[in-house]
Amino acid sequence: MAFVTRFAPSPTGPLHLGHAYSALLAHDMARAAGGRFLLRIEDIDRSRARPDWEAQIYDDLRWLGIHWEEPVLRQSEQLPRYGAALDQLWAHGMLFACTCSRRDIEQALSAPQEGVTPVFGPDGMVYPGTCRSKPRPASRPRDAVLRLDLQAALSCTPMPLTFRETGEGPPRNVVTNAATYRHEIGDAVLARTEMGTSYHLSVVLDDAVQGVTHVLRGADLFEATRLHRLLQALLDLPTPVYHHHRLIRDANGKRLAKRDDARAITKYRAEGATVQDIREITGLAPAA
Ligand code: GLU
Ligand code: ZN
């Protein structure tokens, strides 16, 4: 089987040990499989992405001994393609515009007649549906928050949906049924005003356009994969194999965040660490 994987960092801060682990693991697995390793810069959040962080990513990856194919896919250059997918979903009645603030959603969810505590999915609170029944214009509104109409999506998608998971534990097929979509995912946001897209939509479209067969990423994205699987069904895209790996944690057991500069690769480099040291700290086998 072909093996095409990718590393997809966001240039919103320094790469830290967790990123190094993810990139090295993907690179090692591609090499072992005689496959390909691609790089994608996830810079759709233009308020946070910075060119100097992007330059630092290339520098750190080179230092780690990672080779990627050119050209690098930069999400900020793909907006027309994301827009086309949104148009398609809109035309099929799969999206609606949402004007709710976070506070509106909280209030709707805490209304007494609901009687249920808000459920948090991969996309935050599961949306209570406030804007779903508003009239929908024929063409997709620009500069709006667009949510997936989950009920419409479920009505045209055979359930359950499955994907192959080869991460922690024995390989298995992860099954998601309609009830899980309803209770844990809901009407997820597929386009944000300031981005014109969303992480979920872009990642699914880009993995397909880059021909990715194996997605390696942190276990924190496992639940989001259920939504990605649904988007693949709606957009008629192939489903890669998923390998969600363990997260690298700090001394207190907390997962590393972008702001954990203490674990930045640049810091290790400045202190004279070698790539072998990084492999050891993150529990990777020595380079072959
Ligand atoms: N850009 C995401 C991140 O830096 C990774 C997304 C993915 O691998 O699907 O966390
Ligand atoms: Zn709304």
Short mmCIF file of C-alpha atoms and ligand atoms in Angstrom, two decimals:
data_model
loop_
_atom_site.label_atom_id
_atom_site.label_comp_id
_atom_site.label_asym_id
_atom_site.label_seq_id
_atom_site.Cartn_x
_atom_site.Cartn_y
_atom_site.Cartn_z
CA MET A 1 0.00 0.00 0.00
CA ALA A 2 1.26 3.50 -0.82
CA PHE A 3 2.33 5.51 2.19
CA VAL A 4 2.03 9.28 2.02
CA THR A 5 2.08 11.23 5.25
CA ARG A 6 2.49 14.82 6.28
CA PHE A 7 3.44 17.13 9.11
CA ALA A 8 1.08 20.10 9.39
CA PRO A 9 2.27 22.72 11.88
CA SER A 10 0.66 26.10 12.46
CA PRO A 11 3.19 28.96 12.43
CA THR A 12 1.77 30.53 15.56
CA GLY A 13 4.67 29.84 17.90
CA PRO A 14 7.87 27.86 18.24
CA LEU A 15 7.90 24.13 17.53
CA HIS A 16 8.29 22.29 20.79
CA LEU A 17 9.15 18.73 21.79
CA GLY A 18 5.65 17.51 20.92
CA HIS A 19 5.99 18.79 17.36
CA ALA A 20 9.45 17.29 17.05
CA TYR A 21 8.07 13.94 18.16
CA SER A 22 5.19 14.12 15.67
CA ALA A 23 7.38 15.18 12.76
CA LEU A 24 10.12 12.63 13.48
CA LEU A 25 7.62 9.81 13.95
CA ALA A 26 5.92 10.62 10.63
CA HIS A 27 9.27 10.96 8.90
CA ASP A 28 10.54 7.64 10.37
CA MET A 29 7.35 5.83 9.37
CA ALA A 30 7.45 7.22 5.83
CA ARG A 31 11.04 6.13 5.49
CA ALA A 32 10.38 2.65 6.90
CA ALA A 33 7.47 2.22 4.46
CA GLY A 34 9.43 3.57 1.50
CA GLY A 35 6.79 6.29 1.34
CA ARG A 36 6.58 10.05 1.02
CA PHE A 37 6.69 12.81 3.63
CA LEU A 38 4.96 16.13 2.93
CA LEU A 39 4.84 19.40 4.78
CA ARG A 40 1.85 21.68 5.12
CA ILE A 41 1.82 25.07 6.80
CA GLU A 42 -1.54 25.60 8.50
CA ASP A 43 -1.64 29.38 8.47
CA ILE A 44 -5.35 30.13 8.01
CA ASP A 45 -5.51 31.97 11.33
CA ARG A 46 -4.00 35.14 9.96
CA SER A 47 -4.23 36.95 13.28
CA ARG A 48 -1.82 34.46 14.82
CA ALA A 49 0.34 33.11 11.97
CA ARG A 50 3.66 34.88 11.47
CA PRO A 51 6.28 34.53 8.71
CA ASP A 52 9.12 34.40 11.23
CA TRP A 53 7.54 31.40 12.95
CA GLU A 54 7.21 29.73 9.57
CA ALA A 55 10.89 30.36 8.82
CA GLN A 56 11.78 28.92 12.24
CA ILE A 57 9.73 25.78 11.46
CA TYR A 58 11.78 25.10 8.30
CA ASP A 59 14.98 25.73 10.22
CA ASP A 60 14.04 23.43 13.10
CA LEU A 61 12.85 20.66 10.79
CA ARG A 62 16.08 20.80 8.78
CA TRP A 63 18.04 20.60 12.01
CA LEU A 64 16.01 17.54 13.01
CA GLY A 65 17.18 15.88 9.80
CA ILE A 66 13.74 15.92 8.22
CA HIS A 67 13.40 16.01 4.43
CA TRP A 68 10.15 17.03 2.83
CA GLU A 69 8.97 17.28 -0.73
CA GLU A 70 8.61 20.67 -2.38
CA PRO A 71 6.43 22.56 -2.86
CA VAL A 72 5.17 23.04 0.66
CA LEU A 73 1.41 23.53 0.76
CA ARG A 74 0.47 26.76 2.54
CA GLN A 75 -3.17 26.92 3.55
CA SER A 76 -3.34 30.70 3.21
CA GLU A 77 -2.86 30.19 -0.54
CA GLN A 78 -5.72 27.69 -0.84
CA LEU A 79 -8.70 29.87 0.08
CA PRO A 80 -10.45 29.62 -3.33
CA ARG A 81 -10.43 25.83 -3.04
CA TYR A 82 -11.93 25.97 0.46
CA GLY A 83 -14.52 28.46 -0.83
CA ALA A 84 -15.49 26.09 -3.65
CA ALA A 85 -16.13 23.28 -1.16
CA LEU A 86 -18.23 25.62 0.98
CA ASP A 87 -20.22 26.62 -2.12
CA GLN A 88 -20.84 22.96 -2.88
CA LEU A 89 -21.98 22.21 0.67
CA TRP A 90 -24.15 25.33 0.70
CA ALA A 91 -25.79 24.38 -2.61
CA HIS A 92 -26.68 20.99 -1.13
CA GLY A 93 -28.27 22.52 1.97
CA MET A 94 -25.53 21.29 4.27
CA LEU A 95 -24.64 24.67 5.80
CA PHE A 96 -26.33 27.55 7.53
CA ALA A 97 -25.09 30.95 8.65
CA CYS A 98 -24.82 31.45 12.41
CA THR A 99 -24.77 34.79 14.19
CA CYS A 100 -24.67 33.44 17.74
CA SER A 101 -22.04 34.69 20.13
CA ARG A 102 -20.43 32.32 22.57
CA ARG A 103 -22.66 33.82 25.22
CA ASP A 104 -25.83 33.20 23.14
CA ILE A 105 -24.85 29.56 22.84
CA GLU A 106 -24.15 29.23 26.55
CA GLN A 107 -27.50 30.81 27.37
CA ALA A 108 -29.44 28.62 24.96
CA LEU A 109 -27.75 25.56 26.39
CA SER A 110 -28.50 26.50 29.98
CA ALA A 111 -32.19 27.25 29.31
CA PRO A 112 -34.24 25.28 31.88
CA GLN A 113 -36.30 23.34 29.33
CA GLU A 114 -33.15 21.86 27.86
CA GLY A 115 -32.32 20.16 31.15
CA VAL A 116 -29.03 18.84 29.82
CA THR A 117 -25.53 19.99 30.63
CA PRO A 118 -23.61 21.33 27.64
CA VAL A 119 -21.56 18.70 25.91
CA PHE A 120 -18.15 19.68 24.61
CA GLY A 121 -17.17 18.20 21.29
CA PRO A 122 -14.01 18.65 19.25
CA ASP A 123 -15.37 22.03 18.26
CA GLY A 124 -16.40 23.39 21.65
CA MET A 125 -19.95 23.33 22.95
CA VAL A 126 -22.38 21.26 20.91
CA TYR A 127 -24.50 23.87 19.16
CA PRO A 128 -28.13 24.20 20.34
CA GLY A 129 -29.47 24.88 16.83
CA THR A 130 -30.60 28.49 17.26
CA CYS A 131 -29.86 29.67 13.70
CA ARG A 132 -30.58 26.40 11.90
CA SER A 133 -34.16 27.23 10.92
CA LYS A 134 -33.55 30.77 9.68
CA PRO A 135 -34.15 31.34 5.96
CA ARG A 136 -31.16 30.50 3.80
CA PRO A 137 -30.32 32.67 0.77
CA ALA A 138 -29.59 30.92 -2.53
CA SER A 139 -25.92 31.68 -2.48
CA ARG A 140 -23.52 31.37 0.38
CA PRO A 141 -23.17 34.48 2.53
CA ARG A 142 -19.58 35.82 2.65
CA ASP A 143 -17.95 36.89 5.88
CA ALA A 144 -20.29 34.75 7.94
CA VAL A 145 -19.86 31.91 10.37
CA LEU A 146 -21.09 28.81 8.57
CA ARG A 147 -22.12 25.72 10.45
CA LEU A 148 -22.69 22.22 9.21
CA ASP A 149 -26.39 21.31 9.24
CA LEU A 150 -25.78 17.98 10.89
CA GLN A 151 -29.32 16.73 10.44
CA ALA A 152 -29.12 17.38 6.68
CA ALA A 153 -25.69 15.74 6.57
CA LEU A 154 -26.91 12.63 8.39
CA SER A 155 -29.94 12.31 6.16
CA CYS A 156 -27.77 11.83 3.07
CA THR A 157 -24.92 9.81 4.60
CA PRO A 158 -25.18 6.09 5.32
CA MET A 159 -24.38 5.47 8.97
CA PRO A 160 -22.26 4.42 10.77
CA LEU A 161 -19.00 5.78 9.41
CA THR A 162 -15.68 4.15 10.18
CA PHE A 163 -12.01 4.90 9.93
CA ARG A 164 -8.93 2.79 10.53
CA GLU A 165 -6.85 3.72 13.58
CA THR A 166 -3.31 2.41 13.99
CA GLY A 167 -2.14 4.65 16.85
CA GLU A 168 -1.92 3.58 20.48
CA GLY A 169 -3.20 0.06 21.06
CA PRO A 170 -4.00 -2.60 18.47
CA PRO A 171 -5.11 -1.42 15.01
CA ARG A 172 -8.88 -1.07 14.91
CA ASN A 173 -11.81 0.38 13.03
CA VAL A 174 -13.33 3.33 14.83
CA VAL A 175 -17.08 3.43 14.32
CA THR A 176 -19.22 6.57 14.68
CA ASN A 177 -22.98 6.34 14.56
CA ALA A 178 -25.64 8.99 14.09
CA ALA A 179 -26.27 9.33 17.84
CA THR A 180 -22.61 10.13 18.50
CA TYR A 181 -22.65 12.73 15.74
CA ARG A 182 -25.76 14.28 17.22
CA HIS A 183 -24.66 14.28 20.85
CA GLU A 184 -20.96 14.91 20.61
CA ILE A 185 -20.37 16.86 17.42
CA GLY A 186 -23.49 18.69 16.33
CA ASP A 187 -23.53 21.60 13.90
CA ALA A 188 -19.77 22.20 13.79
CA VAL A 189 -18.37 25.47 12.47
CA LEU A 190 -16.90 24.92 8.99
CA ALA A 191 -16.13 28.55 8.18
CA ARG A 192 -15.15 31.35 10.49
CA THR A 193 -15.59 34.97 9.43
CA GLU A 194 -11.97 35.98 9.80
CA MET A 195 -10.65 32.82 8.06
CA GLY A 196 -13.19 32.03 5.36
CA THR A 197 -12.66 28.39 6.32
CA SER A 198 -11.94 26.31 9.43
CA TYR A 199 -9.32 23.88 10.61
CA HIS A 200 -11.70 20.94 10.06
CA LEU A 201 -12.64 21.79 6.49
CA SER A 202 -9.14 22.72 5.37
CA VAL A 203 -7.43 19.70 6.86
CA VAL A 204 -9.84 17.30 5.18
CA LEU A 205 -9.58 18.99 1.79
CA ASP A 206 -5.80 19.27 1.98
CA ASP A 207 -5.17 15.70 3.06
CA ALA A 208 -7.17 14.67 0.00
CA VAL A 209 -5.52 17.07 -2.45
CA GLN A 210 -2.06 16.08 -1.19
CA GLY A 211 -2.90 12.40 -1.57
CA VAL A 212 -2.20 11.67 2.09
CA THR A 213 -2.81 8.00 2.87
CA HIS A 214 -1.72 8.05 6.53
CA VAL A 215 -2.46 10.93 8.89
CA LEU A 216 -0.12 11.03 11.88
CA ARG A 217 -1.02 13.52 14.57
CA GLY A 218 -1.54 13.93 18.29
CA ALA A 219 -4.20 12.03 20.22
CA ASP A 220 -5.83 15.38 21.04
CA LEU A 221 -7.29 15.33 17.52
CA PHE A 222 -8.81 11.86 17.78
CA GLU A 223 -12.39 13.03 18.42
CA ALA A 224 -12.16 15.63 15.63
CA THR A 225 -11.45 12.76 13.23
CA ARG A 226 -15.09 11.66 13.54
CA LEU A 227 -16.10 15.02 12.09
CA HIS A 228 -13.39 14.76 9.43
CA ARG A 229 -14.74 11.36 8.44
CA LEU A 230 -18.21 12.85 7.95
CA LEU A 231 -16.81 15.69 5.84
CA GLN A 232 -15.03 13.14 3.66
CA ALA A 233 -18.35 11.38 3.09
CA LEU A 234 -20.11 14.65 2.21
CA LEU A 235 -17.37 15.86 -0.12
CA ASP A 236 -16.75 12.45 -1.65
CA LEU A 237 -13.12 12.29 -0.53
CA PRO A 238 -11.04 9.24 0.37
CA THR A 239 -10.45 8.42 4.04
CA PRO A 240 -6.82 7.98 5.04
CA VAL A 241 -5.60 5.66 7.79
CA TYR A 242 -5.24 7.58 11.06
CA HIS A 243 -2.44 7.20 13.56
CA HIS A 244 -3.06 9.35 16.63
CA HIS A 245 0.06 9.30 18.73
CA ARG A 246 0.57 9.94 22.42
CA LEU A 247 1.14 13.51 23.54
CA ILE A 248 4.43 14.67 24.96
CA ARG A 249 3.82 16.10 28.43
CA ASP A 250 5.77 18.37 30.72
CA ALA A 251 7.12 17.35 34.14
CA ASN A 252 3.68 17.98 35.68
CA GLY A 253 1.93 15.75 33.16
CA LYS A 254 0.38 18.68 31.29
CA ARG A 255 0.45 18.56 27.50
CA LEU A 256 2.80 21.03 25.90
CA ALA A 257 1.26 24.20 24.50
CA LYS A 258 2.61 26.68 21.98
CA ARG A 259 3.46 29.05 24.81
CA ASP A 260 5.68 26.47 26.53
CA ASP A 261 8.78 28.14 25.25
CA ALA A 262 10.73 26.14 27.82
CA ARG A 263 10.27 23.10 25.56
CA ALA A 264 10.94 24.91 22.30
CA ILE A 265 13.31 23.10 19.95
CA THR A 266 15.25 26.37 19.60
CA LYS A 267 15.95 26.29 23.33
CA TYR A 268 17.29 22.73 23.20
CA ARG A 269 19.38 23.68 20.19
CA ALA A 270 20.78 26.75 21.94
CA GLU A 271 21.71 24.58 24.92
CA GLY A 272 23.68 22.22 22.69
CA ALA A 273 21.27 19.26 22.55
CA THR A 274 21.60 16.86 19.62
CA VAL A 275 18.83 15.32 17.54
CA GLN A 276 19.67 12.07 19.32
CA ASP A 277 18.89 13.80 22.63
CA ILE A 278 15.51 14.94 21.26
CA ARG A 279 14.75 11.40 20.10
CA GLU A 280 15.66 10.04 23.51
CA ILE A 281 13.61 12.59 25.48
CA THR A 282 10.53 11.90 23.34
CA GLY A 283 10.97 8.13 23.47
CA LEU A 284 11.80 7.57 19.80
CA ALA A 285 14.20 4.87 18.69
CA PRO A 286 17.63 6.11 17.55
CA ALA A 287 17.74 7.19 13.90
CA ALA A 288 18.37 4.26 11.55
N1 GLU B 1 -2.11 22.25 12.50
C1 GLU B 1 -2.42 21.33 13.54
C2 GLU B 1 -1.55 21.60 14.74
O1 GLU B 1 -0.52 22.24 14.62
C3 GLU B 1 -2.23 19.89 13.12
C4 GLU B 1 -3.37 19.40 12.34
C5 GLU B 1 -3.29 17.95 11.86
O2 GLU B 1 -2.23 17.32 11.91
O3 GLU B 1 -4.33 17.49 11.41
O4 GLU B 1 -1.90 21.16 15.83
ZN ZN B 2 -26.40 30.72 15.65
#
